[in-house]
Amino acid sequence: MAVKRIIYAILLLATSAAFIVSNNGVALFVLVCLLAFPLISLVLLIIARKSVRFELSVRDSCIRGGKLSLTMRGGAKPRIFLGGIKVFLTVENTTFGKSEYKSFIINDLSYAPHTFNYDGGDSGRIVVKSDEVRLIDIFGVFSVGVKYPIYAEAIVSPRLYDDVKVTAQDRGSDTVFGDTSLPRKGSDITEVYNVRDYIPGDAPNTVHWKLSGKFGSLKSKEFGATDDRRMLILVDLSRVKYDRTASDNQLNGVLDVAVSLSNALKSIGYNHSVGWFDGGVFESSEVGDGDSFVRTVGKLMSIKVNDGNEETLFYLARTPECAVFTKIIYISSFINSDEFKQPIDAAFTAIEVNSAMGETTHEGLRVINIPYDKIHDALSSISI
């Protein structure tokens, strides 16, 4: 648009100079037209700005590396001398805390849909916002802004390697692979682990009313742990930790590994949970079928990359949910054995996403190193 304004100014000056030098009627006519048509167009822009209609929608989701379609509709009346609508968008990845500024021009003002593709380099939750649109005249010289706050949201999912086959090696106490384990205390209200005398402070939903009636005194239920919450995939999206800084490739790799492992476990019928810390609060989501997997990936994208906390497992050990798990798969860009010296009654396998490939055991902690650029190869033969 700036180029057209420069060209218009040059034509206006050249025509004015030609008229002054020659005092020619043709030059005068051209000069009048150059002055009149854009001014008429500007007046029509001011009139049309009151009738602007604009709509923005975004495809619900795509996999990182794919196309996230932005669909826009624009219209205004009268369309005479209206050249189009210029849309200014802010595309924000709330997971990685990145923002990009984009502009698009809609030349057809019939309110027909126009689709533009956005390529997101990172996984995460995407918020597309428009604060203002600008009406442009047919000559591309003048424009009028219109406040039009509107936004849409989508998810760029991590890369899913759905042909990955994993072997889940739980310790012997896990009934997923046998019937030799003993029941254990947990937090699943559908599974009763024990019945004991009521203690003041017990929640009302723990009271076993039938047995209380038989014994003539209040009895309380202790809940058990079931197989469908025995394994936890714990995701750590810390950018800075242990005086090291993770790259965007590493952080994207952490998400890729997490969703690929979860999908692989789901495909062999192994119910499990995916957990994370967001703002210091532990959250988790169960995965047992395709629908719950999709919901979990959507929730996982709510995590925000942060500066990290070296006491992740310390806080996990103090959550009520922690007692349920017998196996924790910890995925991070940084692995430090000191963090695993926590009183958690669960077996650990740590996966570090960096630039190396291999496996080490340090002070009893099994660490699997996966390079962020060869995740598929590393996961193809993994045993967790």
C-alpha positions as YAML, in Angstrom:
chain: A
units: angstrom
residues:
- id: 1
  name: MET
  ca: [0.00, 0.00, 0.00]
- id: 2
  name: ALA
  ca: [2.90, 2.33, 0.73]
- id: 3
  name: VAL
  ca: [4.21, 1.76, -2.81]
- id: 4
  name: LYS
  ca: [0.85, 2.73, -4.30]
- id: 5
  name: ARG
  ca: [0.80, 5.90, -2.23]
- id: 6
  name: ILE
  ca: [4.25, 6.84, -3.52]
- id: 7
  name: ILE
  ca: [3.18, 6.16, -7.10]
- id: 8
  name: TYR
  ca: [0.02, 8.24, -6.56]
- id: 9
  name: ALA
  ca: [2.03, 11.15, -5.14]
- id: 10
  name: ILE
  ca: [4.47, 11.02, -8.09]
- id: 11
  name: LEU
  ca: [1.58, 11.01, -10.60]
- id: 12
  name: LEU
  ca: [-0.09, 13.89, -8.78]
- id: 13
  name: LEU
  ca: [3.10, 15.97, -8.78]
- id: 14
  name: ALA
  ca: [3.89, 15.13, -12.42]
- id: 15
  name: THR
  ca: [0.36, 16.02, -13.59]
- id: 16
  name: SER
  ca: [0.39, 19.25, -11.57]
- id: 17
  name: ALA
  ca: [3.75, 20.22, -13.07]
- id: 18
  name: ALA
  ca: [2.50, 19.39, -16.58]
- id: 19
  name: PHE
  ca: [-0.58, 21.55, -16.09]
- id: 20
  name: ILE
  ca: [1.45, 24.49, -14.73]
- id: 21
  name: VAL
  ca: [3.92, 24.31, -17.61]
- id: 22
  name: SER
  ca: [1.45, 23.73, -20.46]
- id: 23
  name: ASN
  ca: [-1.82, 25.09, -19.05]
- id: 24
  name: ASN
  ca: [-3.37, 22.22, -21.01]
- id: 25
  name: GLY
  ca: [-7.00, 21.15, -20.59]
- id: 26
  name: VAL
  ca: [-6.13, 17.47, -20.78]
- id: 27
  name: ALA
  ca: [-3.61, 17.85, -17.97]
- id: 28
  name: LEU
  ca: [-6.24, 19.71, -15.92]
- id: 29
  name: PHE
  ca: [-8.77, 16.92, -16.48]
- id: 30
  name: VAL
  ca: [-6.28, 14.24, -15.42]
- id: 31
  name: LEU
  ca: [-5.36, 16.29, -12.35]
- id: 32
  name: VAL
  ca: [-9.00, 16.69, -11.36]
- id: 33
  name: CYS
  ca: [-9.57, 12.93, -11.77]
- id: 34
  name: LEU
  ca: [-6.50, 12.11, -9.69]
- id: 35
  name: LEU
  ca: [-7.82, 14.33, -6.93]
- id: 36
  name: ALA
  ca: [-11.50, 13.44, -7.17]
- id: 37
  name: PHE
  ca: [-11.60, 9.65, -7.42]
- id: 38
  name: PRO
  ca: [-9.52, 8.85, -4.32]
- id: 39
  name: LEU
  ca: [-11.40, 11.48, -2.31]
- id: 40
  name: ILE
  ca: [-14.72, 10.00, -3.38]
- id: 41
  name: SER
  ca: [-13.37, 6.59, -2.47]
- id: 42
  name: LEU
  ca: [-12.31, 7.87, 0.96]
- id: 43
  name: VAL
  ca: [-15.82, 9.20, 1.61]
- id: 44
  name: LEU
  ca: [-17.26, 5.82, 0.62]
- id: 45
  name: LEU
  ca: [-14.79, 4.09, 2.96]
- id: 46
  name: ILE
  ca: [-16.01, 6.20, 5.85]
- id: 47
  name: ILE
  ca: [-19.61, 5.31, 4.98]
- id: 48
  name: ALA
  ca: [-18.80, 1.62, 4.49]
- id: 49
  name: ARG
  ca: [-16.92, 1.24, 7.79]
- id: 50
  name: LYS
  ca: [-20.27, 1.21, 9.61]
- id: 51
  name: SER
  ca: [-21.39, -1.87, 7.67]
- id: 52
  name: VAL
  ca: [-18.23, -3.96, 7.97]
- id: 53
  name: ARG
  ca: [-18.78, -7.62, 8.74]
- id: 54
  name: PHE
  ca: [-15.84, -9.82, 9.60]
- id: 55
  name: GLU
  ca: [-15.56, -13.38, 10.81]
- id: 56
  name: LEU
  ca: [-12.55, -15.45, 11.84]
- id: 57
  name: SER
  ca: [-12.38, -19.17, 12.49]
- id: 58
  name: VAL
  ca: [-9.49, -21.60, 12.92]
- id: 59
  name: ARG
  ca: [-9.28, -25.30, 12.25]
- id: 60
  name: ASP
  ca: [-9.63, -27.09, 15.60]
- id: 61
  name: SER
  ca: [-6.27, -28.80, 15.46]
- id: 62
  name: CYS
  ca: [-3.42, -30.08, 13.38]
- id: 63
  name: ILE
  ca: [-0.21, -32.00, 14.00]
- id: 64
  name: ARG
  ca: [2.97, -29.96, 14.26]
- id: 65
  name: GLY
  ca: [4.43, -29.53, 10.80]
- id: 66
  name: GLY
  ca: [0.97, -29.54, 9.22]
- id: 67
  name: LYS
  ca: [-1.26, -26.73, 8.05]
- id: 68
  name: LEU
  ca: [-3.42, -24.84, 10.52]
- id: 69
  name: SER
  ca: [-6.11, -23.25, 8.38]
- id: 70
  name: LEU
  ca: [-7.39, -19.75, 9.16]
- id: 71
  name: THR
  ca: [-10.74, -19.02, 7.55]
- id: 72
  name: MET
  ca: [-11.87, -15.41, 7.21]
- id: 73
  name: ARG
  ca: [-14.98, -13.77, 5.79]
- id: 74
  name: GLY
  ca: [-15.23, -10.07, 5.09]
- id: 75
  name: GLY
  ca: [-17.92, -7.81, 3.69]
- id: 76
  name: ALA
  ca: [-18.92, -4.15, 3.52]
- id: 77
  name: LYS
  ca: [-21.40, -1.92, 1.66]
- id: 78
  name: PRO
  ca: [-21.29, -0.05, -0.65]
- id: 79
  name: ARG
  ca: [-18.62, -2.06, -2.45]
- id: 80
  name: ILE
  ca: [-18.05, 0.64, -5.11]
- id: 81
  name: PHE
  ca: [-14.48, 1.91, -4.87]
- id: 82
  name: LEU
  ca: [-13.70, -0.61, -2.08]
- id: 83
  name: GLY
  ca: [-10.57, -2.56, -2.87]
- id: 84
  name: GLY
  ca: [-10.60, -5.00, 0.04]
- id: 85
  name: ILE
  ca: [-10.11, -5.54, 3.75]
- id: 86
  name: LYS
  ca: [-6.68, -5.83, 5.35]
- id: 87
  name: VAL
  ca: [-6.72, -8.03, 8.44]
- id: 88
  name: PHE
  ca: [-4.09, -7.76, 11.19]
- id: 89
  name: LEU
  ca: [-3.73, -10.89, 13.31]
- id: 90
  name: THR
  ca: [-1.72, -11.83, 16.37]
- id: 91
  name: VAL
  ca: [-0.96, -15.56, 16.42]
- id: 92
  name: GLU
  ca: [0.09, -16.53, 19.94]
- id: 93
  name: ASN
  ca: [1.40, -19.90, 21.09]
- id: 94
  name: THR
  ca: [0.44, -19.80, 24.77]
- id: 95
  name: THR
  ca: [2.40, -22.99, 25.53]
- id: 96
  name: PHE
  ca: [5.74, -21.58, 24.37]
- id: 97
  name: GLY
  ca: [4.87, -17.94, 25.02]
- id: 98
  name: LYS
  ca: [5.54, -16.86, 21.43]
- id: 99
  name: SER
  ca: [3.67, -14.33, 19.31]
- id: 100
  name: GLU
  ca: [3.71, -13.67, 15.58]
- id: 101
  name: TYR
  ca: [2.05, -10.80, 13.73]
- id: 102
  name: LYS
  ca: [0.40, -11.56, 10.40]
- id: 103
  name: SER
  ca: [-1.56, -9.54, 7.89]
- id: 104
  name: PHE
  ca: [-3.89, -10.77, 5.16]
- id: 105
  name: ILE
  ca: [-5.85, -9.00, 2.43]
- id: 106
  name: ILE
  ca: [-9.38, -10.08, 1.48]
- id: 107
  name: ASN
  ca: [-10.15, -8.67, -1.96]
- id: 108
  name: ASP
  ca: [-13.57, -10.24, -2.33]
- id: 109
  name: LEU
  ca: [-15.99, -8.41, -0.02]
- id: 110
  name: SER
  ca: [-18.97, -10.66, -0.74]
- id: 111
  name: TYR
  ca: [-18.52, -12.39, 2.63]
- id: 112
  name: ALA
  ca: [-17.29, -15.54, 0.94]
- id: 113
  name: PRO
  ca: [-14.84, -17.72, 2.94]
- id: 114
  name: HIS
  ca: [-11.13, -17.21, 2.33]
- id: 115
  name: THR
  ca: [-8.68, -19.73, 3.76]
- id: 116
  name: PHE
  ca: [-5.07, -19.02, 4.64]
- id: 117
  name: ASN
  ca: [-2.59, -21.57, 6.01]
- id: 118
  name: TYR
  ca: [-0.48, -21.02, 9.08]
- id: 119
  name: ASP
  ca: [2.55, -23.24, 9.71]
- id: 120
  name: GLY
  ca: [3.22, -23.59, 13.42]
- id: 121
  name: GLY
  ca: [6.79, -24.53, 14.27]
- id: 122
  name: ASP
  ca: [5.93, -25.59, 17.83]
- id: 123
  name: SER
  ca: [3.31, -27.72, 19.48]
- id: 124
  name: GLY
  ca: [0.90, -25.92, 21.77]
- id: 125
  name: ARG
  ca: [-2.32, -24.04, 22.19]
- id: 126
  name: ILE
  ca: [-2.73, -21.37, 19.52]
- id: 127
  name: VAL
  ca: [-4.79, -18.22, 20.04]
- id: 128
  name: VAL
  ca: [-5.48, -16.11, 16.95]
- id: 129
  name: LYS
  ca: [-6.64, -12.56, 17.69]
- id: 130
  name: SER
  ca: [-7.70, -9.64, 15.54]
- id: 131
  name: ASP
  ca: [-8.09, -6.20, 17.08]
- id: 132
  name: GLU
  ca: [-8.54, -4.13, 13.92]
- id: 133
  name: VAL
  ca: [-9.33, -4.50, 10.24]
- id: 134
  name: ARG
  ca: [-8.74, -1.80, 7.62]
- id: 135
  name: LEU
  ca: [-10.90, -0.98, 4.62]
- id: 136
  name: ILE
  ca: [-8.78, -0.20, 1.57]
- id: 137
  name: ASP
  ca: [-9.97, 1.81, -1.42]
- id: 138
  name: ILE
  ca: [-9.83, 0.42, -4.94]
- id: 139
  name: PHE
  ca: [-6.71, 2.44, -5.72]
- id: 140
  name: GLY
  ca: [-4.91, 1.21, -2.62]
- id: 141
  name: VAL
  ca: [-4.15, 4.78, -1.57]
- id: 142
  name: PHE
  ca: [-6.47, 5.42, 1.37]
- id: 143
  name: SER
  ca: [-7.58, 3.12, 4.19]
- id: 144
  name: VAL
  ca: [-9.88, 3.41, 7.19]
- id: 145
  name: GLY
  ca: [-9.48, 1.36, 10.36]
- id: 146
  name: VAL
  ca: [-12.33, -0.45, 12.09]
- id: 147
  name: LYS
  ca: [-12.06, -1.88, 15.60]
- id: 148
  name: TYR
  ca: [-13.09, -5.52, 15.39]
- id: 149
  name: PRO
  ca: [-11.96, -7.55, 18.43]
- id: 150
  name: ILE
  ca: [-12.37, -11.24, 17.65]
- id: 151
  name: TYR
  ca: [-10.37, -14.38, 18.42]
- id: 152
  name: ALA
  ca: [-10.26, -18.11, 17.78]
- id: 153
  name: GLU
  ca: [-8.36, -20.97, 19.38]
- id: 154
  name: ALA
  ca: [-6.78, -24.17, 18.10]
- id: 155
  name: ILE
  ca: [-4.26, -26.82, 19.08]
- id: 156
  name: VAL
  ca: [-1.08, -27.79, 17.27]
- id: 157
  name: SER
  ca: [-0.58, -31.33, 18.56]
- id: 158
  name: PRO
  ca: [2.82, -32.94, 19.08]
- id: 159
  name: ARG
  ca: [4.05, -35.31, 16.42]
- id: 160
  name: LEU
  ca: [2.51, -38.70, 17.01]
- id: 161
  name: TYR
  ca: [4.57, -41.74, 15.98]
- id: 162
  name: ASP
  ca: [1.64, -44.14, 15.92]
- id: 163
  name: ASP
  ca: [3.62, -47.16, 14.71]
- id: 164
  name: VAL
  ca: [5.76, -47.23, 17.85]
- id: 165
  name: LYS
  ca: [5.59, -50.51, 19.81]
- id: 166
  name: VAL
  ca: [6.69, -50.43, 23.43]
- id: 167
  name: THR
  ca: [7.21, -53.12, 26.02]
- id: 168
  name: ALA
  ca: [5.90, -52.15, 29.44]
- id: 169
  name: GLN
  ca: [7.95, -53.81, 32.16]
- id: 170
  name: ASP
  ca: [6.28, -53.13, 35.47]
- id: 171
  name: ARG
  ca: [7.56, -54.46, 38.74]
- id: 172
  name: GLY
  ca: [5.96, -57.63, 40.08]
- id: 173
  name: SER
  ca: [3.40, -55.88, 42.26]
- id: 174
  name: ASP
  ca: [1.52, -54.58, 39.24]
- id: 175
  name: THR
  ca: [-1.51, -56.70, 38.35]
- id: 176
  name: VAL
  ca: [-1.48, -55.49, 34.75]
- id: 177
  name: PHE
  ca: [0.86, -58.40, 33.97]
- id: 178
  name: GLY
  ca: [-0.28, -61.00, 36.50]
- id: 179
  name: ASP
  ca: [-2.43, -61.95, 39.46]
- id: 180
  name: THR
  ca: [0.33, -62.32, 42.04]
- id: 181
  name: SER
  ca: [0.15, -58.78, 43.42]
- id: 182
  name: LEU
  ca: [-1.54, -57.75, 46.65]
- id: 183
  name: PRO
  ca: [-4.18, -55.03, 46.82]
- id: 184
  name: ARG
  ca: [-2.75, -51.67, 47.78]
- id: 185
  name: LYS
  ca: [-4.09, -48.46, 49.23]
- id: 186
  name: GLY
  ca: [-5.01, -45.75, 46.75]
- id: 187
  name: SER
  ca: [-7.66, -43.18, 45.89]
- id: 188
  name: ASP
  ca: [-10.02, -44.98, 43.53]
- id: 189
  name: ILE
  ca: [-13.47, -44.70, 45.14]
- id: 190
  name: THR
  ca: [-14.72, -47.63, 43.04]
- id: 191
  name: GLU
  ca: [-12.30, -50.06, 44.71]
- id: 192
  name: VAL
  ca: [-12.54, -50.77, 48.46]
- id: 193
  name: TYR
  ca: [-9.18, -51.71, 49.98]
- id: 194
  name: ASN
  ca: [-10.14, -52.00, 53.67]
- id: 195
  name: VAL
  ca: [-12.89, -51.23, 56.19]
- id: 196
  name: ARG
  ca: [-11.98, -49.81, 59.60]
- id: 197
  name: ASP
  ca: [-13.52, -47.94, 62.50]
- id: 198
  name: TYR
  ca: [-14.62, -44.40, 61.77]
- id: 199
  name: ILE
  ca: [-12.14, -41.68, 62.74]
- id: 200
  name: PRO
  ca: [-13.42, -38.13, 63.33]
- id: 201
  name: GLY
  ca: [-12.57, -36.13, 60.23]
- id: 202
  name: ASP
  ca: [-13.25, -38.94, 57.73]
- id: 203
  name: ALA
  ca: [-15.13, -37.69, 54.67]
- id: 204
  name: PRO
  ca: [-18.86, -38.60, 54.58]
- id: 205
  name: ASN
  ca: [-18.41, -40.53, 51.33]
- id: 206
  name: THR
  ca: [-15.99, -42.93, 53.08]
- id: 207
  name: VAL
  ca: [-18.60, -44.15, 55.60]
- id: 208
  name: HIS
  ca: [-19.76, -47.73, 54.93]
- id: 209
  name: TRP
  ca: [-23.39, -47.32, 55.96]
- id: 210
  name: LYS
  ca: [-24.44, -50.98, 55.58]
- id: 211
  name: LEU
  ca: [-21.67, -52.33, 57.81]
- id: 212
  name: SER
  ca: [-22.15, -49.44, 60.22]
- id: 213
  name: GLY
  ca: [-25.78, -50.54, 60.66]
- id: 214
  name: LYS
  ca: [-24.79, -54.18, 61.27]
- id: 215
  name: PHE
  ca: [-22.06, -53.39, 63.80]
- id: 216
  name: GLY
  ca: [-23.90, -50.55, 65.50]
- id: 217
  name: SER
  ca: [-20.92, -48.21, 65.07]
- id: 218
  name: LEU
  ca: [-19.60, -46.14, 62.20]
- id: 219
  name: LYS
  ca: [-17.24, -47.86, 59.81]
- id: 220
  name: SER
  ca: [-15.11, -46.14, 57.15]
- id: 221
  name: LYS
  ca: [-13.88, -47.42, 53.82]
- id: 222
  name: GLU
  ca: [-10.29, -47.15, 52.69]
- id: 223
  name: PHE
  ca: [-10.05, -46.98, 48.94]
- id: 224
  name: GLY
  ca: [-7.74, -49.07, 46.79]
- id: 225
  name: ALA
  ca: [-5.65, -48.62, 43.67]
- id: 226
  name: THR
  ca: [-6.80, -50.17, 40.42]
- id: 227
  name: ASP
  ca: [-4.77, -51.18, 37.39]
- id: 228
  name: ASP
  ca: [-6.01, -48.35, 35.21]
- id: 229
  name: ARG
  ca: [-4.04, -45.78, 37.19]
- id: 230
  name: ARG
  ca: [-0.89, -47.76, 37.94]
- id: 231
  name: MET
  ca: [1.42, -46.06, 35.44]
- id: 232
  name: LEU
  ca: [2.04, -42.32, 35.20]
- id: 233
  name: ILE
  ca: [3.75, -40.57, 32.30]
- id: 234
  name: LEU
  ca: [5.03, -37.41, 34.00]
- id: 235
  name: VAL
  ca: [5.83, -34.57, 31.58]
- id: 236
  name: ASP
  ca: [8.30, -31.83, 32.53]
- id: 237
  name: LEU
  ca: [8.35, -28.76, 30.24]
- id: 238
  name: SER
  ca: [11.02, -26.84, 32.14]
- id: 239
  name: ARG
  ca: [13.08, -24.57, 29.93]
- id: 240
  name: VAL
  ca: [15.73, -23.69, 32.53]
- id: 241
  name: LYS
  ca: [16.83, -26.26, 35.10]
- id: 242
  name: TYR
  ca: [20.08, -27.25, 36.79]
- id: 243
  name: ASP
  ca: [21.76, -24.21, 35.19]
- id: 244
  name: ARG
  ca: [20.94, -25.59, 31.75]
- id: 245
  name: THR
  ca: [18.57, -24.25, 29.10]
- id: 246
  name: ALA
  ca: [16.43, -26.44, 26.86]
- id: 247
  name: SER
  ca: [15.93, -25.58, 23.21]
- id: 248
  name: ASP
  ca: [12.51, -25.43, 21.58]
- id: 249
  name: ASN
  ca: [13.42, -28.64, 19.73]
- id: 250
  name: GLN
  ca: [14.00, -30.41, 23.04]
- id: 251
  name: LEU
  ca: [10.73, -29.18, 24.53]
- id: 252
  name: ASN
  ca: [8.81, -30.20, 21.43]
- id: 253
  name: GLY
  ca: [10.56, -33.55, 21.66]
- id: 254
  name: VAL
  ca: [9.40, -34.02, 25.25]
- id: 255
  name: LEU
  ca: [5.80, -33.62, 24.08]
- id: 256
  name: ASP
  ca: [6.37, -35.91, 21.07]
- id: 257
  name: VAL
  ca: [7.76, -38.66, 23.29]
- id: 258
  name: ALA
  ca: [4.96, -38.30, 25.85]
- id: 259
  name: VAL
  ca: [2.06, -38.57, 23.40]
- id: 260
  name: SER
  ca: [3.73, -41.33, 21.37]
- id: 261
  name: LEU
  ca: [4.34, -43.46, 24.47]
- id: 262
  name: SER
  ca: [0.81, -42.83, 25.71]
- id: 263
  name: ASN
  ca: [-0.65, -43.84, 22.36]
- id: 264
  name: ALA
  ca: [1.53, -46.96, 22.25]
- id: 265
  name: LEU
  ca: [0.35, -48.01, 25.72]
- id: 266
  name: LYS
  ca: [-3.25, -47.34, 24.74]
- id: 267
  name: SER
  ca: [-2.87, -49.53, 21.65]
- id: 268
  name: ILE
  ca: [-1.90, -52.56, 23.79]
- id: 269
  name: GLY
  ca: [-4.78, -51.96, 26.18]
- id: 270
  name: TYR
  ca: [-2.63, -50.57, 29.00]
- id: 271
  name: ASN
  ca: [-4.66, -47.94, 30.85]
- id: 272
  name: HIS
  ca: [-2.48, -45.23, 32.34]
- id: 273
  name: SER
  ca: [-2.33, -41.54, 33.24]
- id: 274
  name: VAL
  ca: [-0.46, -38.58, 31.84]
- id: 275
  name: GLY
  ca: [0.48, -35.94, 34.40]
- id: 276
  name: TRP
  ca: [2.19, -32.57, 34.55]
- id: 277
  name: PHE
  ca: [2.75, -29.54, 36.75]
- id: 278
  name: ASP
  ca: [1.20, -26.31, 35.56]
- id: 279
  name: GLY
  ca: [1.77, -23.25, 37.70]
- id: 280
  name: GLY
  ca: [2.99, -25.49, 40.53]
- id: 281
  name: VAL
  ca: [-0.24, -27.53, 40.57]
- id: 282
  name: PHE
  ca: [-0.18, -31.23, 39.69]
- id: 283
  name: GLU
  ca: [-2.73, -32.25, 37.07]
- id: 284
  name: SER
  ca: [-3.33, -35.58, 35.39]
- id: 285
  name: SER
  ca: [-5.59, -37.17, 32.82]
- id: 286
  name: GLU
  ca: [-6.42, -40.84, 32.37]
- id: 287
  name: VAL
  ca: [-5.99, -42.59, 29.01]
- id: 288
  name: GLY
  ca: [-7.87, -45.76, 28.22]
- id: 289
  name: ASP
  ca: [-9.24, -45.35, 24.72]
- id: 290
  name: GLY
  ca: [-9.07, -43.08, 21.69]
- id: 291
  name: ASP
  ca: [-11.44, -40.44, 23.06]
- id: 292
  name: SER
  ca: [-9.64, -40.11, 26.39]
- id: 293
  name: PHE
  ca: [-6.31, -39.95, 24.53]
- id: 294
  name: VAL
  ca: [-7.53, -37.01, 22.41]
- id: 295
  name: ARG
  ca: [-8.85, -35.24, 25.52]
- id: 296
  name: THR
  ca: [-5.55, -35.81, 27.32]
- id: 297
  name: VAL
  ca: [-3.51, -34.34, 24.45]
- id: 298
  name: GLY
  ca: [-5.79, -31.28, 24.51]
- id: 299
  name: LYS
  ca: [-5.27, -30.86, 28.26]
- id: 300
  name: LEU
  ca: [-1.53, -31.42, 27.90]
- id: 301
  name: MET
  ca: [-1.36, -28.41, 25.59]
- id: 302
  name: SER
  ca: [-2.47, -26.21, 28.49]
- id: 303
  name: ILE
  ca: [1.01, -26.49, 30.02]
- id: 304
  name: LYS
  ca: [3.12, -23.37, 29.75]
- id: 305
  name: VAL
  ca: [6.86, -23.67, 29.26]
- id: 306
  name: ASN
  ca: [8.42, -22.25, 32.42]
- id: 307
  name: ASP
  ca: [11.75, -21.67, 34.08]
- id: 308
  name: GLY
  ca: [11.52, -25.03, 35.80]
- id: 309
  name: ASN
  ca: [11.57, -26.35, 39.33]
- id: 310
  name: GLU
  ca: [14.20, -28.72, 40.66]
- id: 311
  name: GLU
  ca: [11.74, -30.20, 43.18]
- id: 312
  name: THR
  ca: [9.12, -31.57, 40.79]
- id: 313
  name: LEU
  ca: [9.14, -35.03, 42.36]
- id: 314
  name: PHE
  ca: [9.23, -33.53, 45.85]
- id: 315
  name: TYR
  ca: [5.88, -31.88, 45.14]
- id: 316
  name: LEU
  ca: [4.53, -34.97, 43.40]
- id: 317
  name: ALA
  ca: [5.29, -37.08, 46.48]
- id: 318
  name: ARG
  ca: [2.98, -34.84, 48.49]
- id: 319
  name: THR
  ca: [-0.04, -35.16, 46.22]
- id: 320
  name: PRO
  ca: [-2.82, -37.63, 47.14]
- id: 321
  name: GLU
  ca: [-2.65, -39.14, 43.65]
- id: 322
  name: CYS
  ca: [0.98, -40.19, 44.01]
- id: 323
  name: ALA
  ca: [0.13, -43.20, 46.20]
- id: 324
  name: VAL
  ca: [-1.82, -44.76, 43.33]
- id: 325
  name: PHE
  ca: [1.08, -45.26, 40.94]
- id: 326
  name: THR
  ca: [3.50, -48.17, 40.91]
- id: 327
  name: LYS
  ca: [5.46, -46.96, 37.87]
- id: 328
  name: ILE
  ca: [6.40, -43.42, 36.80]
- id: 329
  name: ILE
  ca: [7.87, -42.60, 33.40]
- id: 330
  name: TYR
  ca: [9.48, -39.19, 33.81]
- id: 331
  name: ILE
  ca: [10.12, -37.28, 30.55]
- id: 332
  name: SER
  ca: [12.23, -34.12, 30.62]
- id: 333
  name: SER
  ca: [14.97, -32.21, 28.83]
- id: 334
  name: PHE
  ca: [17.07, -32.55, 31.98]
- id: 335
  name: ILE
  ca: [17.64, -35.56, 34.22]
- id: 336
  name: ASN
  ca: [19.44, -35.25, 37.54]
- id: 337
  name: SER
  ca: [19.56, -38.26, 39.85]
- id: 338
  name: ASP
  ca: [19.31, -36.03, 42.94]
- id: 339
  name: GLU
  ca: [15.72, -35.18, 42.02]
- id: 340
  name: PHE
  ca: [14.73, -38.84, 42.29]
- id: 341
  name: LYS
  ca: [15.80, -39.21, 45.90]
- id: 342
  name: GLN
  ca: [12.23, -38.75, 47.07]
- id: 343
  name: PRO
  ca: [10.12, -41.07, 49.25]
- id: 344
  name: ILE
  ca: [7.84, -42.20, 46.43]
- id: 345
  name: ASP
  ca: [6.67, -45.80, 46.44]
- id: 346
  name: ALA
  ca: [6.95, -46.28, 42.68]
- id: 347
  name: ALA
  ca: [9.46, -47.60, 40.18]
- id: 348
  name: PHE
  ca: [11.07, -44.96, 37.97]
- id: 349
  name: THR
  ca: [12.25, -44.78, 34.41]
- id: 350
  name: ALA
  ca: [13.59, -41.42, 33.28]
- id: 351
  name: ILE
  ca: [13.67, -40.31, 29.65]
- id: 352
  name: GLU
  ca: [15.93, -37.38, 28.76]
- id: 353
  name: VAL
  ca: [15.29, -35.70, 25.42]
- id: 354
  name: ASN
  ca: [18.53, -34.13, 24.24]
- id: 355
  name: SER
  ca: [21.02, -34.79, 21.43]
- id: 356
  name: ALA
  ca: [22.26, -38.22, 22.50]
- id: 357
  name: MET
  ca: [20.97, -41.78, 22.24]
- id: 358
  name: GLY
  ca: [21.61, -44.54, 24.71]
- id: 359
  name: GLU
  ca: [20.78, -45.85, 28.15]
- id: 360
  name: THR
  ca: [22.54, -45.49, 31.49]
- id: 361
  name: THR
  ca: [21.92, -46.51, 35.08]
- id: 362
  name: HIS
  ca: [23.02, -44.12, 37.78]
- id: 363
  name: GLU
  ca: [22.50, -44.96, 41.47]
- id: 364
  name: GLY
  ca: [19.72, -47.34, 40.54]
- id: 365
  name: LEU
  ca: [17.98, -44.84, 38.26]
- id: 366
  name: ARG
  ca: [17.46, -45.98, 34.70]
- id: 367
  name: VAL
  ca: [17.89, -43.11, 32.23]
- id: 368
  name: ILE
  ca: [17.01, -43.45, 28.54]
- id: 369
  name: ASN
  ca: [18.55, -40.77, 26.32]
- id: 370
  name: ILE
  ca: [16.55, -39.90, 23.21]
- id: 371
  name: PRO
  ca: [17.75, -37.36, 20.60]
- id: 372
  name: TYR
  ca: [15.03, -34.88, 19.67]
- id: 373
  name: ASP
  ca: [15.74, -35.32, 15.95]
- id: 374
  name: LYS
  ca: [15.59, -39.15, 16.01]
- id: 375
  name: ILE
  ca: [12.64, -39.79, 18.28]
- id: 376
  name: HIS
  ca: [11.00, -42.35, 16.01]
- id: 377
  name: ASP
  ca: [14.15, -44.48, 15.80]
- id: 378
  name: ALA
  ca: [14.71, -44.29, 19.55]
- id: 379
  name: LEU
  ca: [11.12, -45.23, 20.41]
- id: 380
  name: SER
  ca: [10.90, -48.10, 17.93]
- id: 381
  name: SER
  ca: [12.70, -50.51, 20.23]
- id: 382
  name: ILE
  ca: [12.13, -48.93, 23.61]
- id: 383
  name: SER
  ca: [11.25, -50.92, 26.73]
- id: 384
  name: ILE
  ca: [9.81, -48.91, 29.59]
...
